């Protein structure tokens, strides 16, 4: 059910890979709320996913772009405005990758070439995306830019590896660029710290099923799903959140504010 929250609004959605992706769910919800957009992902990711199916379903065009490449991003920003007929109102950055995780390298045994690549894709790319938008003056006033993050930026989850560092950097970029985008262009920049979600990227982390099960037991409302996150993102894209910026917004069923839950106490307490 749509409420026309994004009627007439235009944007770019990064990172839709398959129907498990938060970006995929967000694209579907934007479409339902009356928004139009361009879909983009790295060429290699596009070959792995089903983005053409999503584009057909949402009447969106696809522009391949490497989010670490400034020329690709400049082209993406320019072509998106041509296709959509004007400046943009929203952008979703839903990109993350750790080569160390993929290759099974422990945090205490990182290969730094892998670390640099993962940081570039997962975190620095957010700065590159916003700088491209900023320099091209591509955002309408009161536009909204959102990136997805995870609580490992604040608390230690051993197997999350160098992605935790990437997310911490990503959140800092949101605050720092958010100041300039807000002050000079009235554009909002926020991050959503989502529950562990069984996306293709998330499932690549060692012990991820354990993350999900533990968070479910710890969260008073239970874990937020990919669709839940899409709905929250829609609210941030809409005019209902015009004065929300430079925030890291926890969307995790209360996990981030819960010291311990009764279910966890019972799990580790002898009930006999």
Short mmCIF file of C-alpha atoms in Angstrom, two decimals:
data_model
loop_
_atom_site.label_atom_id
_atom_site.label_comp_id
_atom_site.label_asym_id
_atom_site.label_seq_id
_atom_site.Cartn_x
_atom_site.Cartn_y
_atom_site.Cartn_z
CA UNK A 1 0.00 0.00 0.00
CA UNK A 2 1.39 3.37 -1.01
CA UNK A 3 0.79 6.84 0.40
CA UNK A 4 2.37 8.86 -2.44
CA UNK A 5 5.11 9.95 -0.03
CA UNK A 6 7.59 10.27 -2.90
CA UNK A 7 5.29 11.43 -5.68
CA UNK A 8 7.34 13.36 -8.24
CA UNK A 9 10.65 12.69 -6.48
CA UNK A 10 13.67 11.38 -8.40
CA UNK A 11 16.84 9.61 -7.34
CA UNK A 12 19.56 6.99 -7.62
CA UNK A 13 19.62 3.63 -5.87
CA UNK A 14 23.00 1.93 -5.50
CA UNK A 15 23.49 -1.74 -4.73
CA UNK A 16 20.37 -3.69 -5.69
CA UNK A 17 21.62 -7.22 -6.36
CA UNK A 18 18.70 -9.59 -5.83
CA UNK A 19 15.37 -9.70 -4.01
CA UNK A 20 17.15 -10.19 -0.66
CA UNK A 21 18.89 -6.81 -1.01
CA UNK A 22 17.74 -3.89 1.09
CA UNK A 23 18.33 -1.73 -1.98
CA UNK A 24 16.02 -4.00 -3.98
CA UNK A 25 13.24 -3.71 -1.39
CA UNK A 26 13.79 0.05 -1.22
CA UNK A 27 13.48 0.36 -5.00
CA UNK A 28 10.17 -1.50 -4.92
CA UNK A 29 8.87 0.74 -2.12
CA UNK A 30 10.03 3.95 -3.82
CA UNK A 31 8.16 2.86 -6.92
CA UNK A 32 5.03 2.14 -4.85
CA UNK A 33 5.29 5.60 -3.25
CA UNK A 34 5.37 7.36 -6.62
CA UNK A 35 9.11 7.99 -6.95
CA UNK A 36 11.24 7.38 -10.02
CA UNK A 37 14.89 6.42 -10.07
CA UNK A 38 17.93 5.08 -11.84
CA UNK A 39 19.42 1.79 -10.65
CA UNK A 40 23.17 1.37 -10.54
CA UNK A 41 25.73 -1.18 -9.48
CA UNK A 42 29.23 -2.24 -10.40
CA UNK A 43 29.33 -4.17 -13.70
CA UNK A 44 30.55 -7.36 -11.98
CA UNK A 45 27.75 -7.19 -9.40
CA UNK A 46 25.20 -6.66 -12.16
CA UNK A 47 26.33 -9.85 -13.84
CA UNK A 48 25.82 -11.74 -10.58
CA UNK A 49 22.38 -10.33 -9.77
CA UNK A 50 18.93 -9.92 -11.29
CA UNK A 51 18.86 -6.13 -11.60
CA UNK A 52 17.22 -6.24 -15.05
CA UNK A 53 14.18 -7.89 -13.50
CA UNK A 54 13.92 -5.10 -10.91
CA UNK A 55 14.32 -2.41 -13.56
CA UNK A 56 11.47 -3.85 -15.61
CA UNK A 57 9.24 -4.12 -12.55
CA UNK A 58 9.85 -0.52 -11.45
CA UNK A 59 10.16 1.19 -14.86
CA UNK A 60 13.72 2.16 -14.03
CA UNK A 61 16.76 2.52 -16.24
CA UNK A 62 20.12 1.00 -15.32
CA UNK A 63 23.44 2.82 -15.49
CA UNK A 64 26.45 0.62 -14.64
CA UNK A 65 28.98 2.45 -12.47
CA UNK A 66 31.92 1.58 -10.26
CA UNK A 67 31.27 3.64 -7.12
CA UNK A 68 35.02 3.89 -6.50
CA UNK A 69 35.62 5.50 -9.89
CA UNK A 70 35.13 9.27 -10.07
CA UNK A 71 34.60 9.31 -13.84
CA UNK A 72 31.93 6.63 -13.59
CA UNK A 73 30.18 8.58 -10.85
CA UNK A 74 30.29 11.86 -12.77
CA UNK A 75 28.75 10.09 -15.75
CA UNK A 76 26.13 8.45 -13.53
CA UNK A 77 25.09 11.76 -11.96
CA UNK A 78 24.87 13.53 -15.34
CA UNK A 79 22.97 10.74 -17.12
CA UNK A 80 20.58 10.24 -14.21
CA UNK A 81 19.51 13.87 -14.40
CA UNK A 82 19.03 13.55 -18.16
CA UNK A 83 16.93 10.41 -17.81
CA UNK A 84 14.87 11.65 -14.88
CA UNK A 85 14.45 15.19 -16.17
CA UNK A 86 16.08 17.28 -13.50
CA UNK A 87 17.89 17.36 -10.21
CA UNK A 88 17.68 14.52 -7.72
CA UNK A 89 15.72 14.24 -4.48
CA UNK A 90 17.15 11.07 -2.96
CA UNK A 91 20.13 8.72 -3.14
CA UNK A 92 20.62 5.35 -1.44
CA UNK A 93 24.15 4.04 -0.90
CA UNK A 94 23.82 0.32 -0.19
CA UNK A 95 27.30 -0.97 -0.93
CA UNK A 96 29.67 -3.06 1.17
CA UNK A 97 32.43 -5.58 0.57
CA UNK A 98 35.43 -6.95 2.46
CA UNK A 99 38.05 -8.88 0.52
CA UNK A 100 39.59 -10.00 3.83
CA UNK A 101 36.27 -11.57 4.83
CA UNK A 102 35.86 -13.19 1.44
CA UNK A 103 39.35 -14.63 1.59
CA UNK A 104 39.03 -15.81 5.19
CA UNK A 105 41.69 -13.47 6.57
CA UNK A 106 41.33 -12.77 10.28
CA UNK A 107 41.32 -9.20 11.63
CA UNK A 108 44.71 -9.94 13.23
CA UNK A 109 46.07 -11.15 9.90
CA UNK A 110 44.76 -8.65 7.35
CA UNK A 111 46.25 -8.35 3.92
CA UNK A 112 46.35 -4.58 3.59
CA UNK A 113 45.79 -4.51 -0.15
CA UNK A 114 42.51 -6.28 0.61
CA UNK A 115 41.80 -3.82 3.42
CA UNK A 116 42.29 -0.81 1.16
CA UNK A 117 40.04 -2.26 -1.54
CA UNK A 118 37.28 -3.03 0.95
CA UNK A 119 37.52 0.45 2.50
CA UNK A 120 37.33 2.07 -0.94
CA UNK A 121 34.22 0.09 -1.93
CA UNK A 122 32.42 0.15 1.42
CA UNK A 123 33.23 3.56 2.86
CA UNK A 124 35.26 5.98 0.74
CA UNK A 125 32.80 5.38 -2.10
CA UNK A 126 30.17 7.19 -0.01
CA UNK A 127 32.35 10.30 0.04
CA UNK A 128 33.00 9.92 -3.70
CA UNK A 129 29.27 9.62 -4.43
CA UNK A 130 28.43 12.71 -2.39
CA UNK A 131 31.33 14.73 -3.77
CA UNK A 132 30.14 13.91 -7.30
CA UNK A 133 26.61 15.04 -6.42
CA UNK A 134 27.87 18.14 -4.63
CA UNK A 135 30.21 19.33 -7.38
CA UNK A 136 27.53 18.81 -10.03
CA UNK A 137 24.93 20.62 -7.87
CA UNK A 138 22.74 17.62 -8.65
CA UNK A 139 20.53 17.57 -5.53
CA UNK A 140 17.35 19.52 -5.02
CA UNK A 141 16.94 21.46 -1.78
CA UNK A 142 15.61 19.24 1.03
CA UNK A 143 16.90 16.18 -0.79
CA UNK A 144 17.94 13.13 1.22
CA UNK A 145 21.02 10.89 1.01
CA UNK A 146 21.07 7.65 3.02
CA UNK A 147 23.75 5.00 3.51
CA UNK A 148 23.39 1.66 5.26
CA UNK A 149 25.62 0.71 8.17
CA UNK A 150 25.82 -1.74 11.07
CA UNK A 151 26.35 -1.52 14.80
CA UNK A 152 29.82 -3.05 14.53
CA UNK A 153 30.92 0.57 14.00
CA UNK A 154 30.28 1.09 17.73
CA UNK A 155 30.60 -2.37 19.31
CA UNK A 156 32.92 -5.27 18.62
CA UNK A 157 31.66 -8.25 16.65
CA UNK A 158 34.86 -10.29 16.13
CA UNK A 159 33.97 -11.97 12.84
CA UNK A 160 32.73 -8.74 11.24
CA UNK A 161 36.42 -8.07 10.66
CA UNK A 162 37.56 -4.90 8.84
CA UNK A 163 33.99 -4.15 7.77
CA UNK A 164 33.54 -2.69 11.26
CA UNK A 165 36.26 -0.12 10.51
CA UNK A 166 34.67 0.59 7.14
CA UNK A 167 31.30 1.26 8.73
CA UNK A 168 32.84 3.58 11.33
CA UNK A 169 34.45 5.59 8.52
CA UNK A 170 31.19 5.59 6.56
CA UNK A 171 29.29 7.06 9.51
CA UNK A 172 31.94 9.74 9.98
CA UNK A 173 31.67 10.72 6.31
CA UNK A 174 27.91 11.12 6.74
CA UNK A 175 28.41 13.54 9.61
CA UNK A 176 31.20 15.50 7.96
CA UNK A 177 29.70 15.78 4.48
CA UNK A 178 26.26 16.19 6.01
CA UNK A 179 27.36 19.48 7.53
CA UNK A 180 28.42 20.96 4.19
CA UNK A 181 25.48 19.51 2.25
CA UNK A 182 23.05 20.86 4.84
CA UNK A 183 24.63 24.27 5.29
CA UNK A 184 25.12 25.04 1.63
CA UNK A 185 22.44 23.04 -0.20
CA UNK A 186 19.82 22.07 2.42
CA UNK A 187 20.39 18.39 1.67
CA UNK A 188 20.11 15.79 4.43
CA UNK A 189 22.66 13.01 4.96
CA UNK A 190 22.01 10.10 7.33
CA UNK A 191 23.03 6.51 7.95
CA UNK A 192 20.72 3.69 9.01
CA UNK A 193 22.26 1.14 11.38
CA UNK A 194 20.24 -1.92 10.43
CA UNK A 195 19.71 -5.22 12.22
CA UNK A 196 21.78 -8.11 10.86
CA UNK A 197 19.88 -8.96 7.69
CA UNK A 198 20.27 -12.09 5.54
CA UNK A 199 21.36 -10.31 2.35
CA UNK A 200 23.87 -11.80 -0.05
CA UNK A 201 26.61 -9.57 1.38
CA UNK A 202 25.67 -10.21 5.01
CA UNK A 203 25.67 -13.97 4.65
CA UNK A 204 29.32 -13.84 3.63
CA UNK A 205 30.32 -12.97 7.20
CA UNK A 206 31.48 -15.90 9.33
CA UNK A 207 28.99 -16.74 12.07
CA UNK A 208 26.27 -14.57 10.53
CA UNK A 209 23.48 -16.96 11.51
CA UNK A 210 24.65 -16.56 15.08
CA UNK A 211 24.54 -12.76 14.75
CA UNK A 212 20.94 -12.96 13.60
CA UNK A 213 19.81 -15.42 16.26
CA UNK A 214 21.46 -13.48 19.09
CA UNK A 215 20.08 -10.12 17.90
CA UNK A 216 16.61 -11.62 17.63
CA UNK A 217 16.75 -12.74 21.26
CA UNK A 218 18.17 -9.41 22.40
CA UNK A 219 15.78 -7.09 20.53
CA UNK A 220 12.45 -6.29 22.23
CA UNK A 221 10.77 -5.92 18.83
CA UNK A 222 12.84 -8.56 17.06
CA UNK A 223 15.15 -7.97 14.12
CA UNK A 224 14.20 -5.45 11.43
CA UNK A 225 13.82 -7.11 8.03
CA UNK A 226 15.02 -5.78 4.68
CA UNK A 227 11.48 -4.58 3.96
CA UNK A 228 11.32 -2.85 7.35
CA UNK A 229 14.54 -1.04 6.46
CA UNK A 230 13.14 -0.07 3.06
CA UNK A 231 10.13 1.49 4.77
CA UNK A 232 12.36 3.44 7.15
CA UNK A 233 14.46 4.64 4.23
CA UNK A 234 11.28 5.83 2.48
CA UNK A 235 10.43 7.96 5.51
CA UNK A 236 13.88 9.58 5.38
CA UNK A 237 13.50 10.23 1.66
CA UNK A 238 10.14 11.89 2.24
CA UNK A 239 9.40 15.46 3.32
CA UNK A 240 8.31 14.16 6.75
CA UNK A 241 11.94 14.13 7.95
CA UNK A 242 13.14 17.47 6.60
CA UNK A 243 15.16 18.42 9.67
CA UNK A 244 16.84 15.06 10.28
CA UNK A 245 20.45 15.10 9.16
CA UNK A 246 23.97 13.96 10.16
CA UNK A 247 22.41 11.17 12.24
CA UNK A 248 23.26 7.51 12.63
CA UNK A 249 19.78 6.07 13.11
CA UNK A 250 19.52 2.66 14.77
CA UNK A 251 16.90 0.48 13.11
CA UNK A 252 17.28 -2.74 15.03
CA UNK A 253 14.19 -3.52 17.10
CA UNK A 254 15.77 -1.96 20.18
CA UNK A 255 18.94 -4.09 20.15
CA UNK A 256 21.24 -1.07 20.43
CA UNK A 257 19.60 0.09 23.68
CA UNK A 258 19.19 -3.30 25.36
CA UNK A 259 21.81 -4.37 27.90
CA UNK A 260 20.47 -7.90 28.22
CA UNK A 261 17.14 -9.57 27.52
CA UNK A 262 15.25 -12.12 29.57
CA UNK A 263 15.71 -14.67 26.78
CA UNK A 264 19.49 -14.28 26.91
CA UNK A 265 19.52 -14.48 30.73
CA UNK A 266 17.55 -17.71 30.56
CA UNK A 267 19.84 -19.11 27.89
CA UNK A 268 22.87 -18.76 30.16
CA UNK A 269 21.27 -19.42 33.54
CA UNK A 270 20.69 -22.86 35.08
CA UNK A 271 16.92 -22.98 35.48
CA UNK A 272 16.92 -26.20 37.52
#
